[in-house]
Coordinates of C-alpha atoms and ligand atoms in Angstrom, one line a residue:
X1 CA 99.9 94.1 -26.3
X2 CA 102.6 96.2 -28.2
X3 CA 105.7 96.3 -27.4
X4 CA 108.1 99.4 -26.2
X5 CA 111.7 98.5 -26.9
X6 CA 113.5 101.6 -25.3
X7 CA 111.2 101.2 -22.2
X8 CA 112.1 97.6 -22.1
X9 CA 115.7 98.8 -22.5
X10 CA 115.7 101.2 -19.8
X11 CA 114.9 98.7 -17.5
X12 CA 117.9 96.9 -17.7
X13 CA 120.7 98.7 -16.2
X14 CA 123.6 97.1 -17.8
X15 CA 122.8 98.9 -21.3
X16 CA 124.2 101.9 -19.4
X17 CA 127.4 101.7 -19.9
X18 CA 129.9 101.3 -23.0
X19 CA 132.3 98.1 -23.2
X20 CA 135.6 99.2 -25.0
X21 CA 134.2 102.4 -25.3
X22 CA 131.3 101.5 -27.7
X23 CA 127.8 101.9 -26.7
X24 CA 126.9 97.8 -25.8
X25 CA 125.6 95.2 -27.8
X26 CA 124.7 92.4 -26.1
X27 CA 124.1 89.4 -28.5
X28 CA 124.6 86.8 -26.4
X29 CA 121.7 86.0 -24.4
X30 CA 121.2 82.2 -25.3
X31 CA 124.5 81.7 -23.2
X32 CA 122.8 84.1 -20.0
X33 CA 120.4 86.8 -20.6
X34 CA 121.0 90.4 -18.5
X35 CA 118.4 91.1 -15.8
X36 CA 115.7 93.8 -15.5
X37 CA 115.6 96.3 -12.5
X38 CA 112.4 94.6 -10.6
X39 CA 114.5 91.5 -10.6
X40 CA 117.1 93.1 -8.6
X41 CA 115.0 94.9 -6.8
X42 CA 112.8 91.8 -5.6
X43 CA 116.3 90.3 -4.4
X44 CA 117.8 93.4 -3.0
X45 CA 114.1 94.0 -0.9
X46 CA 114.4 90.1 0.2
X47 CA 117.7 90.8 1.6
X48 CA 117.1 93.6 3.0
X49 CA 113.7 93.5 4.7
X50 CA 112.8 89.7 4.7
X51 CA 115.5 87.2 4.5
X52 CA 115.5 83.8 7.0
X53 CA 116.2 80.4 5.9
X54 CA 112.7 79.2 4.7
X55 CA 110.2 76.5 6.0
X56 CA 111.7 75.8 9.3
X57 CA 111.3 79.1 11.5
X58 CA 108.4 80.1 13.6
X59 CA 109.3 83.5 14.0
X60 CA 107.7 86.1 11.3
X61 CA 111.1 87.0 9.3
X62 CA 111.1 83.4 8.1
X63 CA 107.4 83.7 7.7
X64 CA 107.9 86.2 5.2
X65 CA 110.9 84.6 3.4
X66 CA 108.6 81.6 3.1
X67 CA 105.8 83.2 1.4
X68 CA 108.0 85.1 -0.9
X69 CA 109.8 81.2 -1.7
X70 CA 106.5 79.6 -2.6
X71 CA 105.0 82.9 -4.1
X72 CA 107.9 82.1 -6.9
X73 CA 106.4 78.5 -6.8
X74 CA 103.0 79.5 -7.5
X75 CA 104.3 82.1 -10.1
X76 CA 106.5 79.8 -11.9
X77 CA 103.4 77.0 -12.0
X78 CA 101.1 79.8 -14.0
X79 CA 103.9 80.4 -16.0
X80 CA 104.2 77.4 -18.0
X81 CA 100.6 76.3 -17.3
X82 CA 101.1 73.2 -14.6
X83 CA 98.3 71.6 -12.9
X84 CA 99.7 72.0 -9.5
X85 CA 102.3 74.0 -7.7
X86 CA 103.5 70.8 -6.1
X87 CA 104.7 69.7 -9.5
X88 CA 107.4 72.2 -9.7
X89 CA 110.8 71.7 -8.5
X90 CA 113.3 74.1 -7.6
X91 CA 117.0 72.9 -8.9
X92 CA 120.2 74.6 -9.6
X93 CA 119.3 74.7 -13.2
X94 CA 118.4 72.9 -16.5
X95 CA 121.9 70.9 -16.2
X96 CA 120.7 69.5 -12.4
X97 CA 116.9 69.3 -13.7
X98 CA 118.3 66.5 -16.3
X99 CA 120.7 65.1 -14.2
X100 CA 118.1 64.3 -11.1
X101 CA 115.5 62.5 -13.6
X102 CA 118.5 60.4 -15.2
X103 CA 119.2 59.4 -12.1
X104 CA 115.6 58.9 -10.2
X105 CA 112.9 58.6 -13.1
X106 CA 115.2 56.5 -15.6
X107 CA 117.7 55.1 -13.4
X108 CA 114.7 52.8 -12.1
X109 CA 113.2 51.9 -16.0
X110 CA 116.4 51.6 -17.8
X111 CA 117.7 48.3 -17.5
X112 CA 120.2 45.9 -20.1
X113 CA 119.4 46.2 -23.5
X114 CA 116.9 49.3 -23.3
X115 CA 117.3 52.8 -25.2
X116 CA 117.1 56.2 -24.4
X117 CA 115.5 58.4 -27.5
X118 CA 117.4 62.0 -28.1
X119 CA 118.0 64.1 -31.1
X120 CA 121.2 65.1 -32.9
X121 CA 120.9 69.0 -32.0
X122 CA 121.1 68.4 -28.2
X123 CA 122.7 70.5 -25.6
X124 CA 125.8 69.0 -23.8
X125 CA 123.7 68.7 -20.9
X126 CA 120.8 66.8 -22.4
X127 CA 123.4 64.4 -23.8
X128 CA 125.7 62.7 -21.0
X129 CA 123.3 62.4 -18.3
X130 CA 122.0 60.0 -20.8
X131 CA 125.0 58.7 -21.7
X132 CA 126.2 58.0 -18.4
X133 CA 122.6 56.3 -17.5
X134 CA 122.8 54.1 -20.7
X135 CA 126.5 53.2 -19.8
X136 CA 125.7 52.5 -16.1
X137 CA 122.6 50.2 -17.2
X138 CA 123.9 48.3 -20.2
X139 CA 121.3 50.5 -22.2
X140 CA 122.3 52.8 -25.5
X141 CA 121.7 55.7 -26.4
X142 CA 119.9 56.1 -29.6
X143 CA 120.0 59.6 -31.5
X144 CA 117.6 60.7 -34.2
X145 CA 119.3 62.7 -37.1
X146 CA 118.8 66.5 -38.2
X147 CA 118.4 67.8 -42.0
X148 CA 120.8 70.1 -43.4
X149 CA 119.0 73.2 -42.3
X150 CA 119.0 71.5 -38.8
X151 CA 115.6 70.2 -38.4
X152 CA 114.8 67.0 -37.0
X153 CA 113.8 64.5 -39.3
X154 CA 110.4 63.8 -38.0
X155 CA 110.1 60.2 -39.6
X156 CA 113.8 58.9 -38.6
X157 CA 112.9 60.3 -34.7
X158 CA 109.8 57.7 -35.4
X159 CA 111.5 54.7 -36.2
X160 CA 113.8 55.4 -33.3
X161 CA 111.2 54.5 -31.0
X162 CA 110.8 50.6 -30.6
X163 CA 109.2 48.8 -27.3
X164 CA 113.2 49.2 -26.0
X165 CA 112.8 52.9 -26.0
X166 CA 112.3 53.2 -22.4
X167 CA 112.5 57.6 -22.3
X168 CA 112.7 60.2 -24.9
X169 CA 114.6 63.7 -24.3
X170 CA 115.0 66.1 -26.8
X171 CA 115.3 70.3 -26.4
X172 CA 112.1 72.4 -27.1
X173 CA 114.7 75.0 -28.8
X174 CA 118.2 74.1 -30.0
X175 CA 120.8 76.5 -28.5
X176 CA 123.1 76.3 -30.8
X177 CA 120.7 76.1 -34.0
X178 CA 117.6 78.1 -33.0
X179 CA 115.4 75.0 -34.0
X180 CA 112.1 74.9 -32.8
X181 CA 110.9 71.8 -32.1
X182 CA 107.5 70.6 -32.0
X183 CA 106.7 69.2 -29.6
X184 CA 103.9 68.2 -29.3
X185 CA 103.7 66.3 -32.2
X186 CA 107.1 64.1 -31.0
X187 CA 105.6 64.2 -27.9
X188 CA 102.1 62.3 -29.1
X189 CA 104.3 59.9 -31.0
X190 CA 106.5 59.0 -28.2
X191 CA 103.5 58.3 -26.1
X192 CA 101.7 56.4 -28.8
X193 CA 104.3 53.6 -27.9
X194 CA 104.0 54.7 -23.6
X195 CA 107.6 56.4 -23.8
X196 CA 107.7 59.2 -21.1
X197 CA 109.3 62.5 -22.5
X198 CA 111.3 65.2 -20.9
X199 CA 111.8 68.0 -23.0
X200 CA 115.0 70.4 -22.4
X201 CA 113.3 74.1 -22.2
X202 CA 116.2 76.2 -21.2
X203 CA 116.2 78.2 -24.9
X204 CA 112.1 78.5 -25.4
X205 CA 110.9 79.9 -22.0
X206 CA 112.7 83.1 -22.6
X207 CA 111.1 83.4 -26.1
X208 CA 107.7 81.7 -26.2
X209 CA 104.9 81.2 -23.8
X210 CA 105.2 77.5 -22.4
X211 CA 102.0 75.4 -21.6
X212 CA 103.1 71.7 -19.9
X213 CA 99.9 70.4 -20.3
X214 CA 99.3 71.4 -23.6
X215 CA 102.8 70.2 -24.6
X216 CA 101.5 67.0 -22.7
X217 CA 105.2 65.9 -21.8
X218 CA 106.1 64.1 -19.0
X219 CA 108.9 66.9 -17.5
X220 CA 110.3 70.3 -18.7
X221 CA 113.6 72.1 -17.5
X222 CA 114.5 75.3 -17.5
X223 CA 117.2 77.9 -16.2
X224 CA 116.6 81.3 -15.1
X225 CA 119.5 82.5 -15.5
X226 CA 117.9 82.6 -19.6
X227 CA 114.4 84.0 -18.3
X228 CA 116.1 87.3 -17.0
X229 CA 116.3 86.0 -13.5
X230 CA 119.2 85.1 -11.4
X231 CA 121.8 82.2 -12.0
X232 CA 122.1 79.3 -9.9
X233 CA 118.5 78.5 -10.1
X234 CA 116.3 76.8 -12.4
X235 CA 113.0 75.0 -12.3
X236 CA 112.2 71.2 -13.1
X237 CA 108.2 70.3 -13.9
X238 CA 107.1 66.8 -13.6
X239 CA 103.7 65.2 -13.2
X240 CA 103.0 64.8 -9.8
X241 CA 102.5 61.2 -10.4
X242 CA 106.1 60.2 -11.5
X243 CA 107.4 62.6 -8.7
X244 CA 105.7 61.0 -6.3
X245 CA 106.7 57.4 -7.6
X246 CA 110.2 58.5 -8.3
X247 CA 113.3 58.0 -5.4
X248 CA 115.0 60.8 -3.8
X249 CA 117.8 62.8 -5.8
X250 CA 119.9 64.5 -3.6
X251 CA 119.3 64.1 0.6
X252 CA 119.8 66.0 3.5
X253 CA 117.4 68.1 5.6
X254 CA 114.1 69.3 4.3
X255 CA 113.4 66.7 2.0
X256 CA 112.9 64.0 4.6
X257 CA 109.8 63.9 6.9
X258 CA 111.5 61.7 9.5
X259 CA 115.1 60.5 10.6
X260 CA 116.6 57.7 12.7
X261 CA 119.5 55.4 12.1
X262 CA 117.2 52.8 11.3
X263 CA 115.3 54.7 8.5
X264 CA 114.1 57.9 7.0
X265 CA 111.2 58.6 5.8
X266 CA 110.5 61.1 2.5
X267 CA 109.2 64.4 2.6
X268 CA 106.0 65.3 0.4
X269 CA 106.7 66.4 -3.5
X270 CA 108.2 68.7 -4.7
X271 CA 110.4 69.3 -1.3
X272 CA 111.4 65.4 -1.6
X273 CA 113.8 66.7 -3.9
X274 CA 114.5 70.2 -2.7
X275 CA 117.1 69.1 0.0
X276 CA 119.0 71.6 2.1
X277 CA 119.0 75.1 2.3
X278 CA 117.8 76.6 -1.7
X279 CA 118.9 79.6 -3.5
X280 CA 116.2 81.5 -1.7
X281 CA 116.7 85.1 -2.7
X282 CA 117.4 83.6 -6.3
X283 CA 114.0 82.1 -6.2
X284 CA 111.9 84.9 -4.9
X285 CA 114.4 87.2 -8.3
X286 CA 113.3 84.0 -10.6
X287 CA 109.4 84.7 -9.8
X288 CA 110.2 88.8 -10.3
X289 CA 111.6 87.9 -13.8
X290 CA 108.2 85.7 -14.6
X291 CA 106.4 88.9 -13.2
X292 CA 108.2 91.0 -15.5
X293 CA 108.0 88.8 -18.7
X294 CA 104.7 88.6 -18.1
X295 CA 103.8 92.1 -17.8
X296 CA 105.6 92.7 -21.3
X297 CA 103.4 89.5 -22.5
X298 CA 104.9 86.9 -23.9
X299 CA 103.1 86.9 -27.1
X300 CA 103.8 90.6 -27.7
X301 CA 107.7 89.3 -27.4
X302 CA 107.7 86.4 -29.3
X303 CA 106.0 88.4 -32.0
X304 CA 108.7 91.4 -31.8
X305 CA 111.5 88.9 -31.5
X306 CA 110.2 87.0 -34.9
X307 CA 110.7 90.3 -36.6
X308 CA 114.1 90.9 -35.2
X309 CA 114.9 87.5 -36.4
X310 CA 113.6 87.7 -39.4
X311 CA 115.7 91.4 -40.2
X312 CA 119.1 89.6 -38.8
X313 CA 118.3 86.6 -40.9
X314 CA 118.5 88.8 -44.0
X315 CA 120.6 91.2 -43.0
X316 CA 123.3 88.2 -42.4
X317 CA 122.1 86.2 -45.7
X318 CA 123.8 89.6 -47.7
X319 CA 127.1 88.9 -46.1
X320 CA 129.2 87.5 -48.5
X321 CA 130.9 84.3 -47.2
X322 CA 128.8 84.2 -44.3
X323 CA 127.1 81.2 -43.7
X324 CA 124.0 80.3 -41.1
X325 CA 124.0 77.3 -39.6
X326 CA 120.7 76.8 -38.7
X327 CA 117.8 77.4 -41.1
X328 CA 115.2 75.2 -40.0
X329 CA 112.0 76.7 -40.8
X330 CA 110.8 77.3 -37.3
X331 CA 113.0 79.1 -35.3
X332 CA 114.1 80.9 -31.9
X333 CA 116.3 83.7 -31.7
X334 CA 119.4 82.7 -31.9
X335 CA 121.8 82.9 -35.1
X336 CA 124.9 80.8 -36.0
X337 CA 127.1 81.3 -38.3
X338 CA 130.8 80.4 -40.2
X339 CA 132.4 83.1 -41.8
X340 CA 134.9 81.8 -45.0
X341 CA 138.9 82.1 -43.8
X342 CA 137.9 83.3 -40.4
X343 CA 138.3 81.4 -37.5
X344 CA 135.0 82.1 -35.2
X345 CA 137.5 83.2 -32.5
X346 CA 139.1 86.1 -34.6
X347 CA 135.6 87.1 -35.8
X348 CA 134.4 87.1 -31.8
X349 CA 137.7 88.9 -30.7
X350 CA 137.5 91.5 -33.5
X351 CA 133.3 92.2 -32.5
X352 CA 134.8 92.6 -29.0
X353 CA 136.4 95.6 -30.0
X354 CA 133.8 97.6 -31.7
X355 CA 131.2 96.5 -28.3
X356 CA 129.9 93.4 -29.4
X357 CA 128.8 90.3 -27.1
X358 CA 128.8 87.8 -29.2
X359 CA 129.5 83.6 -28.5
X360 CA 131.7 81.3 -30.0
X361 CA 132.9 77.8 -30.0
X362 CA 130.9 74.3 -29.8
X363 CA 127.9 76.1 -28.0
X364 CA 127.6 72.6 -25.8
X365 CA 126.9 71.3 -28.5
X366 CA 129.7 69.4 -30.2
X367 CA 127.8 66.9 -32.3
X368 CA 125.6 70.0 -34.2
X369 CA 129.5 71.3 -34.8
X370 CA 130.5 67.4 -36.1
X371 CA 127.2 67.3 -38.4
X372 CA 127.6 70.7 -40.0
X373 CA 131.3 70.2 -40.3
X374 CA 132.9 73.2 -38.3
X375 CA 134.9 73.1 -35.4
X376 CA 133.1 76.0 -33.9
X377 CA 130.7 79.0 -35.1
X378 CA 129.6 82.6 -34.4
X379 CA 126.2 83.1 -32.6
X380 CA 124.6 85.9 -32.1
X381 CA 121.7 85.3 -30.1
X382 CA 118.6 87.6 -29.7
X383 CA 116.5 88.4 -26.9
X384 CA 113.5 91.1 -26.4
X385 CA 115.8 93.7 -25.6
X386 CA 118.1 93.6 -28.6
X387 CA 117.1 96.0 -31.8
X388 CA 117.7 96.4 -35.2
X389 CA 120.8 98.7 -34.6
X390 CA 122.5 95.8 -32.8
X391 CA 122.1 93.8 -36.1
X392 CA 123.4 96.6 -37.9
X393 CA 126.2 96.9 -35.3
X394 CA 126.7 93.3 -36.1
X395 CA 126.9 93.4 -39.8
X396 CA 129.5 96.7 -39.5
X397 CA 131.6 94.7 -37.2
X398 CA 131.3 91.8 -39.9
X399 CA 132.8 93.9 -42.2
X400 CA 135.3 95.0 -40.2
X401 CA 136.3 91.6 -39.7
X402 CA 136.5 91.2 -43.5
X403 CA 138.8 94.9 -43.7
X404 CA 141.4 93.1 -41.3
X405 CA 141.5 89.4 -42.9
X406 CA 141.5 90.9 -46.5
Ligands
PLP501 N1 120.0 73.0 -22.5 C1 120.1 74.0 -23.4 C2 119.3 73.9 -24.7 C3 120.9 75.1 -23.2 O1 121.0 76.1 -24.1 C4 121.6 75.1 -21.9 C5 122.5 76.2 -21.6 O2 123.1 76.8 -22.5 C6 121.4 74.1 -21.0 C7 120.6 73.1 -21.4 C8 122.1 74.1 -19.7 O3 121.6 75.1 -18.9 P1 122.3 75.4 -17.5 O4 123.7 75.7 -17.8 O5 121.6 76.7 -17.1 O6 122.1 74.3 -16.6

């Protein structure tokens, strides 16, 4: 499929405007990606023509509401290739995806004197739900190290696993590195020695096409806040057989079948842990976004992206006293970087002014800072509708920065 980048472009609305009177450059989609037109539009046309609470009313507005909720379901299982839609779980986001298997899945193997497996390039939020599990249980938290170019060090991750290894989580893409991990190779050895996995997917979905059964893990999270699709929604996958053996997360209506003060009763999977009212309209916008990624074809972006990457890579590499952090040889999109004498701040304060998004800071991820010794870095993060003039616009702002630190 090829790929149009100014048709893609016109479909986001936000690349309309300037930002301090500079034509846009938005480099920061790692952090939250901007959203195409048929995502609003699939919210707007909920609220407007279809919106009741879901699953509960007889009448035909919440009919409607309903299907459009479990349409998203449906579109969400194709999307990363799950058996069954009742294997996919509608959270707040990655952060609450991680959160409700640390305290269901593991919380019931992780006992005194256990481990939990995860990597050195982790995400905030696929570090203390772990930590706070391993605490509560008398377990520890065991970390497999990363290479210089931030790689995980395939044969340390290995000996990591022992029979007190009771779960492995690790990200499918680090945010703050752009590492791409495989997968399924960690995954095969984890399982070798029956240690469940749950990989973190928040950075790959928007970048790569995602097959769960392939992968062969036990769950994958993901926002869609990344994916193009609203905040405050994100999707956890889990095989049907853990989610039906696992306890409730959060409860409330919905995910009960029956109430008394004597007992409850749960409610079949996935809504056992779907309790109260969702983000509906941000749901039905979630399945628009999969619609629209998948009409541009995921391979025709994660081939376009690859070349954008691979132009910003060099592009940076001719900076003097710019450094990447983060040259693993698979990669995502993302690209992080210390510039000599200039705190990351300044460098993201002086971009501002010439138009340009870009992050900085820890990322979420102050151990990658700790191992690469910097207190922070630049990213600039890619995503399928960036182009080669934002690089450029990037490196001209680089220099900049270098005119007012001379
Ligand atoms: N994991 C990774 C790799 C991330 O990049 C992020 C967000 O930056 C998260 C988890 C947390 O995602 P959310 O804040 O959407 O829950």
């Amino acid at each position: 499929m090829s790929f149009d980048i100014e048709a893609v472009r016109n479909d986001f609305p936000i690349f309309e405007q300037t930002t301090r009177g500079k034509p846009l450059v938005f480099l920061d989609s790692a952090a939250s990606a901007q959203k195409p037109r048929p995502v609003l539009d699939a919210m707007w046309e909920l609220y407007t023509t279809s919106y009741a609470n879901i699953h509960r009313g007889v009448y035909e507005l919440s009919e409607r509401s309903t299907a459009a909720f479990e349409a998203s379901r449906e579109k969400v299982r194709r999307f990363i290739g799950a058996a069954d839609a009742r294997e996919i779980v509608f959270v707040r986001g990655t952060t609450e995806a991680i959160n409700l298997v640390a305290a269901t899945f593991a919380r019931a193997r992780v006992g005194s004197g256990d481990e939990v497996l995860i990597t050195h390039m982790e995400h905030h939020s696929n570090i203390v739900p772990w930590q706070l599990l391993c605490d509560q249980a008398g377990a520890r938290l065991r970390v497999a190290p990363i290479d210089d170019r931030g790689a995980l060090q395939m044969d340390e991750f290995e000996k990591l696993i022992t029979p007190r290894t009771k779960l492995a989580a690790f990200a499918h893409v680090s945010n703050a590195l752009g590492t791409v991990n495989p997968v399924r190779e960690l995954v095969e050895l984890a399982h070798r020695e029956g240690v469940p996995v749950l990989v973190d997917g928040a950075q790959a979905v928007p970048h790569q096409a995602v097959d769960v059964q392939e992968l062969g893990c036990d769950f994958y999270a993901f926002s869609s806040h990344k994916l193009f699709g609203p905040s405050g929604v994100g999707v956890l996958w889990g095989r049907a057989e853990h989610l039906e053996a696992m306890p409730p997360y959060q409860s409330g209506g919905e995910m009960v079948l029956t109430v008394s003060f004597e007992k409850s009763t749960w409610n079949d999977i996935p809504h056992k842990f779907e309790a109260g009212t969702p983000d509906i309209a941000g749901v039905v916008g979630l399945g628009a976004a999969i619609d629209y990624l998948t009409g541009l074809g995921l391979d025709a972006v994660t081939t376009y992206e690859r070349t954008l990457l691979d132009y910003a890579t060099h592009a940076l590499e001719a900076i003097p006293g710019l450094r990447l952090i983060g040259t693993a040889p698979h990669k995502a999109a993302v690209l992080s970087f210390a510039l000599d004498g200039v705190h990351p701040h300044d460098v993201g304060t002086i971009l501002d002014r010439e138009g340009i998004a870009v992050r900085t800071g820890h990322h979420c991820a102050q151990p990658v800072m700790e191992r690469f010794g910097v207190p922070a870095t630049v990213r600039a993060s890619l995503a399928l509708y960036n182009r080669e003039s934002d690089v450029d616009a990037l490196v001209s702002g680089l220099q900049r920065v270098r005119e007012v630190f001379r």
